[in-house]
C-alpha positions in Angstrom: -5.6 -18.8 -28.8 -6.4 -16.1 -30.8 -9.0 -13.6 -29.0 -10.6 -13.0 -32.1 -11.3 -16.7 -32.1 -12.3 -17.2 -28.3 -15.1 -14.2 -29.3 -16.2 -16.1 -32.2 -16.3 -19.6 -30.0 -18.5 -17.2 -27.3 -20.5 -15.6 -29.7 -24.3 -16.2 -30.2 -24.1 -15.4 -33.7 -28.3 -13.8 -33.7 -27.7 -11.4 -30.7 -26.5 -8.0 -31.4 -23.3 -7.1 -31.2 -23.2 -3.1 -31.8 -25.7 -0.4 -32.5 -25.1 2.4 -34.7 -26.5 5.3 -36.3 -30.0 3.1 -36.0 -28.5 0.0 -37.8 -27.5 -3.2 -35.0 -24.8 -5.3 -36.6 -25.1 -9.0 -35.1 -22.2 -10.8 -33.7 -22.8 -13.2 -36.8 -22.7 -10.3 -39.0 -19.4 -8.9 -37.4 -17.8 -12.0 -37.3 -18.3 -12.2 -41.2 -16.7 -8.9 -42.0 -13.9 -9.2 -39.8 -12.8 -12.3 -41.6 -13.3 -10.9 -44.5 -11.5 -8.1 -44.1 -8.8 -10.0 -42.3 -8.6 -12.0 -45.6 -8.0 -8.6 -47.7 -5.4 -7.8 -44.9 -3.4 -10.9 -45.5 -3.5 -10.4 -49.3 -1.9 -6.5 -49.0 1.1 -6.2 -50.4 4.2 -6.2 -47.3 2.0 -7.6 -44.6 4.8 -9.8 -43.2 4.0 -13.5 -42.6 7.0 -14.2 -40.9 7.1 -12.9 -37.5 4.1 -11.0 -36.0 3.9 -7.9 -38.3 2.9 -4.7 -36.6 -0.3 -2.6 -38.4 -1.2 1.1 -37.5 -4.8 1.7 -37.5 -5.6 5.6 -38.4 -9.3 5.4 -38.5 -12.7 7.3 -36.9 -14.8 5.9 -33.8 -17.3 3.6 -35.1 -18.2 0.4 -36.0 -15.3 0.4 -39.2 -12.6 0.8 -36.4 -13.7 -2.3 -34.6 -14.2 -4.3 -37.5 -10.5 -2.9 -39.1 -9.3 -3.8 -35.0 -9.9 -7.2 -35.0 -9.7 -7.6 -38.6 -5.2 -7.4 -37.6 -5.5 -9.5 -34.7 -7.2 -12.5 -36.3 -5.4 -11.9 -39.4 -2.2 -12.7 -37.4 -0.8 -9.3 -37.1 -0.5 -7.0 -33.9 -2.7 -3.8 -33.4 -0.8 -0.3 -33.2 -3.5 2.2 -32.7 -2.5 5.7 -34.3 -5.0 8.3 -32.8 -6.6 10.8 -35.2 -5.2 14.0 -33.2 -1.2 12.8 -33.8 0.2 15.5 -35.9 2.6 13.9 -38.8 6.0 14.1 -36.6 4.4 12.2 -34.0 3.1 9.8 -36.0 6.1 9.1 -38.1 7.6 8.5 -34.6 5.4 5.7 -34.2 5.7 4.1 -36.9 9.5 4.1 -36.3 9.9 2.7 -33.2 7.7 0.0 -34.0 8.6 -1.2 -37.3 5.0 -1.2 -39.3 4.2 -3.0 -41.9 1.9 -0.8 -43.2 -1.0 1.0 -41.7 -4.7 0.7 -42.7 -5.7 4.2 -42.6 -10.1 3.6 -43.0 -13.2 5.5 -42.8 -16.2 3.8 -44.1 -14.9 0.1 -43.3 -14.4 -2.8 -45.2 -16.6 -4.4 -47.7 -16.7 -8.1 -48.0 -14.8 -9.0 -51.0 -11.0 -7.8 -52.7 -11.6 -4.0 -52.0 -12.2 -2.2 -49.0 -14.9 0.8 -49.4 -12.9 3.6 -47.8 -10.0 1.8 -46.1 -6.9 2.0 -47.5 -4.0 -0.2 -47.1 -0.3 1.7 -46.8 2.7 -0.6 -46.9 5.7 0.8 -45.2 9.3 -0.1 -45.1 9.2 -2.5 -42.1 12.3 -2.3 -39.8 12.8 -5.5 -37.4 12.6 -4.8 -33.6 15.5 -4.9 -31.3 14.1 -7.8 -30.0 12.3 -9.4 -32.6 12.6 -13.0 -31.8 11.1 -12.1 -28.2 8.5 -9.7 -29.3 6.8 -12.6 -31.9 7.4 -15.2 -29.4 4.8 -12.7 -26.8 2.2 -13.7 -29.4 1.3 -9.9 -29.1 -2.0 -8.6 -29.6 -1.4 -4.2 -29.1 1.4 -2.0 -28.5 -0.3 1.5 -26.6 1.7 4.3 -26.6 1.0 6.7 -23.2 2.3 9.6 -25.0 3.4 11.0 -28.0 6.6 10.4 -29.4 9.8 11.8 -28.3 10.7 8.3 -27.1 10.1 9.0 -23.9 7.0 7.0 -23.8 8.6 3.0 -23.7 5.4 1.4 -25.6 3.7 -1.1 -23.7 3.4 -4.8 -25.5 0.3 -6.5 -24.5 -0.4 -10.5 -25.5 -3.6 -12.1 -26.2 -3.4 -14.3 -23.2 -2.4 -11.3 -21.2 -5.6 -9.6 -22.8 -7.8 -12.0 -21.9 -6.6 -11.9 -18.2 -7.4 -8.6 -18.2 -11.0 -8.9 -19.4 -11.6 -11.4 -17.1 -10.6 -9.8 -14.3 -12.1 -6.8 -14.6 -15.3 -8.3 -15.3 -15.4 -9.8 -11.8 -16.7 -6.0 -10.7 -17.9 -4.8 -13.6 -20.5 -7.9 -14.1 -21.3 -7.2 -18.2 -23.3 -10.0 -19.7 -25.1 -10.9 -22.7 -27.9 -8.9 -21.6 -26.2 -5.6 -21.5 -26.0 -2.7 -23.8 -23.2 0.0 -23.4 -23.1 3.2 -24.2 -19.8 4.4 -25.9 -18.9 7.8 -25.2 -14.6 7.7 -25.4 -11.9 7.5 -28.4 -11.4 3.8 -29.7 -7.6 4.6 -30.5 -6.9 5.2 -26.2 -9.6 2.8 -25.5 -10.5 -0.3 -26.8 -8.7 -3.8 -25.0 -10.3 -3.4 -21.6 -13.9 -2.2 -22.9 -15.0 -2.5 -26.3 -12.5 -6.4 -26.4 -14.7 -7.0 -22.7 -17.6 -6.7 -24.2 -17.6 -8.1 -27.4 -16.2 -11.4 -25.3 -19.2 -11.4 -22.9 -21.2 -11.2 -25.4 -23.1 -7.6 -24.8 -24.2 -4.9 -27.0 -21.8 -1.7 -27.5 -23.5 1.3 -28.7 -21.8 3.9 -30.9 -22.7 7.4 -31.8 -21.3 10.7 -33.1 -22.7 13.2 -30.8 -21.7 14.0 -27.6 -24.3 16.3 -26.8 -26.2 15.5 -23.5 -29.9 15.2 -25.6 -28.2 13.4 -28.2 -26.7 11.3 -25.9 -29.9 10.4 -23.9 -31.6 10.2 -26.8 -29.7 7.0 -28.1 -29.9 5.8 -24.1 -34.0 5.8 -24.2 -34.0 4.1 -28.3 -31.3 1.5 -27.4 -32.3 1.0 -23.2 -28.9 0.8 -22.6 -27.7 -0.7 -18.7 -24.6 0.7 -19.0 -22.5 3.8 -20.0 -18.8 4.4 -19.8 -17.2 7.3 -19.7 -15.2 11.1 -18.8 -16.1 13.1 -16.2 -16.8 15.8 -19.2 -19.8 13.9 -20.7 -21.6 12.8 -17.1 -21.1 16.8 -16.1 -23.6 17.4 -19.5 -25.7 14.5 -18.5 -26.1 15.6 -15.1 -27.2 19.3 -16.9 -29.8 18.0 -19.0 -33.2 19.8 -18.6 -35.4 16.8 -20.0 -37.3 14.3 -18.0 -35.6 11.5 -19.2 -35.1 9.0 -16.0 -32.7 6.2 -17.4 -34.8 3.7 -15.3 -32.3 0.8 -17.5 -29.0 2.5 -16.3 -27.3 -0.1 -13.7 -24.1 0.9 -13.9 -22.4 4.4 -14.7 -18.3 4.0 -14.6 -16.1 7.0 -14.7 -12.8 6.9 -16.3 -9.8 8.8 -18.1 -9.6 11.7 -15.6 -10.2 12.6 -11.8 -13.8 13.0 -10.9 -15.1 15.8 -9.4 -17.3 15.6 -6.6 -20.2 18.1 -7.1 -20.3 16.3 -11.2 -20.6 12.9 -9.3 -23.3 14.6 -6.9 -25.2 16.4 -9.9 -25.2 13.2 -11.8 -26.7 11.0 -8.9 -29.5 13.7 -8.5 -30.4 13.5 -11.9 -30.7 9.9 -12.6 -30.6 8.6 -9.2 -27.5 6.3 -9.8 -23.9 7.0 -8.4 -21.1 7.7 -10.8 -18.6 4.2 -10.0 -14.8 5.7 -10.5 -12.6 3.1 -11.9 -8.6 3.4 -12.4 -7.7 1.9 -15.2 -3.5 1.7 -16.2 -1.7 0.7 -19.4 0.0 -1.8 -18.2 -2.3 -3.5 -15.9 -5.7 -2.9 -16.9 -8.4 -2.0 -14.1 -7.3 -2.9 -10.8 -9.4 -0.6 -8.8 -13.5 0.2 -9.0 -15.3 2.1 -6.4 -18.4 -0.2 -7.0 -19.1 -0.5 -3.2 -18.4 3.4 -2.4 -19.1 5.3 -5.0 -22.6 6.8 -3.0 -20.8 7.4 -0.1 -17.3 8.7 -1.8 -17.1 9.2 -5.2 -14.2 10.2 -5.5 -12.6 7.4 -4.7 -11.0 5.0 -7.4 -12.2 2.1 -4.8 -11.2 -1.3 -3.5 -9.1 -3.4 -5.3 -11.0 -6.3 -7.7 -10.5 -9.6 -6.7 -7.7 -10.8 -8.5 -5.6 -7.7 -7.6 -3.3 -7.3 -4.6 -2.7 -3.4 -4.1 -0.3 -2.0 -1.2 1.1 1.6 -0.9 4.7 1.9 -0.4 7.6 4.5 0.8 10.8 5.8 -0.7 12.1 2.3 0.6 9.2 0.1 -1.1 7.9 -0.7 2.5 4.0 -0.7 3.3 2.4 1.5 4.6 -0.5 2.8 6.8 -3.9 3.9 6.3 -4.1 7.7 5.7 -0.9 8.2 5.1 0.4 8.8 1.2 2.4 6.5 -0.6 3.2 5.0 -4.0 0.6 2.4 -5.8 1.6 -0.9 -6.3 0.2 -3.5 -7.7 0.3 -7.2 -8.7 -2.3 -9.3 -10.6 -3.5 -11.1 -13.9 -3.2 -9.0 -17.2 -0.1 -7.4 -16.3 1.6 -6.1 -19.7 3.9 -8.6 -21.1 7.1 -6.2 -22.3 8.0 -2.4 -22.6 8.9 -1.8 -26.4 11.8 0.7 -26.5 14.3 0.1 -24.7 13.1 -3.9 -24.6 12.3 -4.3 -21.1 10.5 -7.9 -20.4 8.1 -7.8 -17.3 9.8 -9.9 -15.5 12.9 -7.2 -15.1 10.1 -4.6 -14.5 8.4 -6.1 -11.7 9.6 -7.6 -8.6 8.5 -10.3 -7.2 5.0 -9.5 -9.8 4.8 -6.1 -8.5 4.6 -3.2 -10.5 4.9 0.1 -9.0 2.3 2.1 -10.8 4.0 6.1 -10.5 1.0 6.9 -8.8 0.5 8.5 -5.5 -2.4 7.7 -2.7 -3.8 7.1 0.2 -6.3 4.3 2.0 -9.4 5.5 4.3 -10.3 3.2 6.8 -12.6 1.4 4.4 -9.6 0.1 2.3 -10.7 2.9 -0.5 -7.8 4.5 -2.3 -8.1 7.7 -3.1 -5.4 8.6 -5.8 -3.4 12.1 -4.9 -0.9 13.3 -7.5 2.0 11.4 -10.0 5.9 10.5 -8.6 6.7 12.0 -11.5 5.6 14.5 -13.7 3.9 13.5 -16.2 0.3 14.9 -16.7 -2.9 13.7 -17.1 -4.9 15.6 -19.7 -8.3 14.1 -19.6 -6.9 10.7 -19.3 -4.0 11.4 -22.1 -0.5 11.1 -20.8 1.3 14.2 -21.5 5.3 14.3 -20.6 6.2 18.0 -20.0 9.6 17.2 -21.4 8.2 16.7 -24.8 6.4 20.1 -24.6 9.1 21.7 -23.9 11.7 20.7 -26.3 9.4 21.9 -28.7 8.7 25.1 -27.2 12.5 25.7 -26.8 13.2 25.3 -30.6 11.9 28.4 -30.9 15.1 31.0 -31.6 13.6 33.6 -29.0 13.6 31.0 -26.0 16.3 30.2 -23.6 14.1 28.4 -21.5 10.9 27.1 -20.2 9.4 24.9 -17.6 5.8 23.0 -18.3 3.6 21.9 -15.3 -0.1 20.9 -15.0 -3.0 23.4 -13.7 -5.9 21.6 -12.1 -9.1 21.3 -13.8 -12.2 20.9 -13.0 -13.4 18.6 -15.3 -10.4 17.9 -17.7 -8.1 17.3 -14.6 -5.3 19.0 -15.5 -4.5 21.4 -18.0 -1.0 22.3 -19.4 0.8 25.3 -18.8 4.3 26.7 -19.5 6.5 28.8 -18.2 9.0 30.8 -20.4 11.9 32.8 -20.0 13.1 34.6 -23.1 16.7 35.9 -24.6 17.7 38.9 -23.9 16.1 41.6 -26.6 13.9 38.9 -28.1 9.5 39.4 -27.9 7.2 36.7 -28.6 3.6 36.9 -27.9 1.4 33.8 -26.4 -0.5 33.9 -29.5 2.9 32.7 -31.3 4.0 30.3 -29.4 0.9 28.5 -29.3 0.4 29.0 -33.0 4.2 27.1 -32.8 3.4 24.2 -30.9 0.2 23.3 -33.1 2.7 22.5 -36.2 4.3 19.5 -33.8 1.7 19.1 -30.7 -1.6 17.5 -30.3 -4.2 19.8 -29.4 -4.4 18.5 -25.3 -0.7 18.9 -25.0 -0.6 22.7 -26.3 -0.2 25.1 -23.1 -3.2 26.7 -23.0 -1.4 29.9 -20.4 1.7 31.0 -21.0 3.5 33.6 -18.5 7.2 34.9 -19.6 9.4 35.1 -16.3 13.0 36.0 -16.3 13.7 32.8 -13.8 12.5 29.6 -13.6 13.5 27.7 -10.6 16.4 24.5 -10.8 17.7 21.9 -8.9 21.6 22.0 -7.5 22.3 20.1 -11.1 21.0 22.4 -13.3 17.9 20.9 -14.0 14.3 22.4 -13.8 12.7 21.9 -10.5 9.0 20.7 -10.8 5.8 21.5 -8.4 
């Protein structure tokens, strides 16, 4: 079934469903646009009924990007979220390798009736899949995209039964019920299935605002009472710095996501409010596996214990278990797991074995069972919870005429938890200044994958094959 429906069929249509800006929309009321606007969706020119037809949504945080959301789901169609800080290559990628329809590119939302008040359709030439047959046969719900766009990035196919596994699961540990009210603080386009979808099908309240300011913040806490807020280590460092009085006696749960935390921003927080920040991990193609509910007092830093449903084991080189303290690859093996990678076409099944998926992730187990993540197998970065692939940087950076060469690697951040940086060995007789190659990569990069340091070396180190060794 649809998961637009199973809300609906959950739904108490009085109780409010989002806050905003000082206006609640009811789950009633919601419920009514989305139809609605699924009903303009379905009348758009080139939105393929045969098939499952793929729709980018390009549009803001806020309550127009939930309605537009599960305005394509019910309508039939699959979600494609297209993040406002793509630049137009990256997009165009996207849309390429997943064979849109169109894309609904919307600001203001979607009025109930033939026209949308400033959301706009875009029909595209759709090219079929690879797979096609096997993709609409998924019933597929989102493709999520870790990265960019040099193709490096597989696309991760996630079904509306697999969704709902997921939101079910996780809400073993995270406990949200119709009595909640959440605090949104992070970009709908990277998240959206395992938070704003968990809570609209519990049944709580999300609350939306523009500001990220600490007062601002604090200030929609104390008019809304909201019982939980989710979100980077970046906004709970400004919460934990506010000078008010404010106590957040309604705060019951505080979960910390998209990046590392630090320590002393989990220990400033808790001395403020007098709640521990709870660390969850949360993965693209599994959903949230780990939440350091039981430790997150004692070790904050800690991504936890894994939730009910979820076996986790750390394993060697060789895929065998191992031992407490020692560091080893995450795997893992539960409900929700993603259904397909998109390009190449890669089912689960051939991804996994025996349900296990190994995760790229590196760390260890104290002797309380809580993991403790230490690094990536690989090398790809995580820029406040974006992936970043340094390979992508790079080829961009080496179109430039006066490079021969460079090497991108991540510099730890405090709150950010990485940062990218790039190493760069020029021709012989050619300058170039940092200012100009960053002005370079702005015309294809999003902003979080630009270098922000740049040191010219005359060597960069490489394997025996020729290719770049990374730290």
């Amino acid at each position: 079934m649809n998961i637009v429906d199973q809300i609906a069929l959950r739904a108490s249509a009085e109780r409010p469903a989002l806050v905003a800006d000082g206006t609640t929309v009811s789950y009633g009321e919601l419920l009514e646009r989305v139809a609605a606007a699924a009903a303009w969706l379905q009348r758009c020119p080139g939105f393929r009924q045969s098939g499952v037809p793929r729709v980018g949504l390009a549009c803001g945080n806020g309550v127009d990007y939930i309605v537009l959301a599960l305005a394509i789901l019910k309508a039939g169609g699959c979600l494609v979220p297209l993040a406002d800080e793509l630049t137009d290559p990256e997009r165009e990628e996207i849309i390429a390798r997943t064979g849109l329809c169109g894309m609904i590119v919307g600001q203001a939302g979607v009025a109930n009736g033939e026209k949308s008040t400033g959301a706009a359709w875009v029909a595209l030439e759709t090219r079929e899949l690879e797979n096609e047959a096997h993709f609409s046969a998924l019933d597929p719900a989102f493709i999520r995209f870790s990265s960019g766009t040099t193709g490096r990035s597989k696309g991760v196919v996630l079904s509306h039964t697999k969704l709902r596994e997921r939101i079910v699961a996780a809400n073993a540990a995270l406990e949200i019920g119709p009595g909640d009210r959440v605090l949104w603080m992070l970009p709908m386009a990277h998240h959206f299935a395992v938070s704003i979808m968990l809570y609209l099908y519990q049944g709580a309240c999300t609350v939306i605002g523009t500001s990220h300011l600490a007062e601002n913040i604090l200030q929609r806490a104390k008019a809304t009472r909201a019982t939980v807020i989710y979100g980077a280590p970046f906004h709970f460092a400004q919460l934990a710095a506010d000078p008010g009085d404010f106590t957040w006696s309604e705060l019951r749960l505080a979960v910390s996501t998209a990046a590392p935390l630090p320590a002393e921003v989990a220990r400033d927080f808790r001395s403020r409010f007098g709640k521990p920040l709870v660390q969850g991990l949360g993965i693209i193609e599994i959903g949230l596996p780990l939440l350091n509910t039981g430790g997150a007092r004692d070790t904050p830093t800690a991504v936890g214990r894994p939730l009910p449903a979820f076996d986790v084991e750390l394993r060697d080189e060789e895929g065998r278990p191992m031992a407490a303290g020692a560091v080893g690859e995450l795997w893992i093996k539960g409900p929700g797991m993603f259904d397909a990678y998109l390009s190449p076409w890669q089912p689960v099944d051939e991804i996994c074995v025996d349900g296990w998926f190994a995760t790229g992730d590196l760390a260890e187990t104290d002797a309380a069972g809580r993991f403790y993540l230490r690094g990536r197998k690989k090398s790809v970065l995580n820029i406040n919870g974006m992936k970043v692939f340094p390979e992508e940087v790079e080829t961009v950076i080496e179109r430039l005429p006066a490079v021969r060469r460079c090497r991108v690697s991540g510099l730890p951040h405090a709150i950010l938890g990485t940062i990218p940086v790039a190493e760069v060995i020029l021709h012989q007789g050619e300058t170039l200044t940092q200012r100009e190659l960053i002005r370079w990569c702005r015309e294809s990069l999003s902003a979080y994958k630009i270098p922000v340091r740049v040191k010219f070396v005359t060597e960069i180190p490489l394997t025996e094959n020729g290719k770049l060794r990374r730290t």
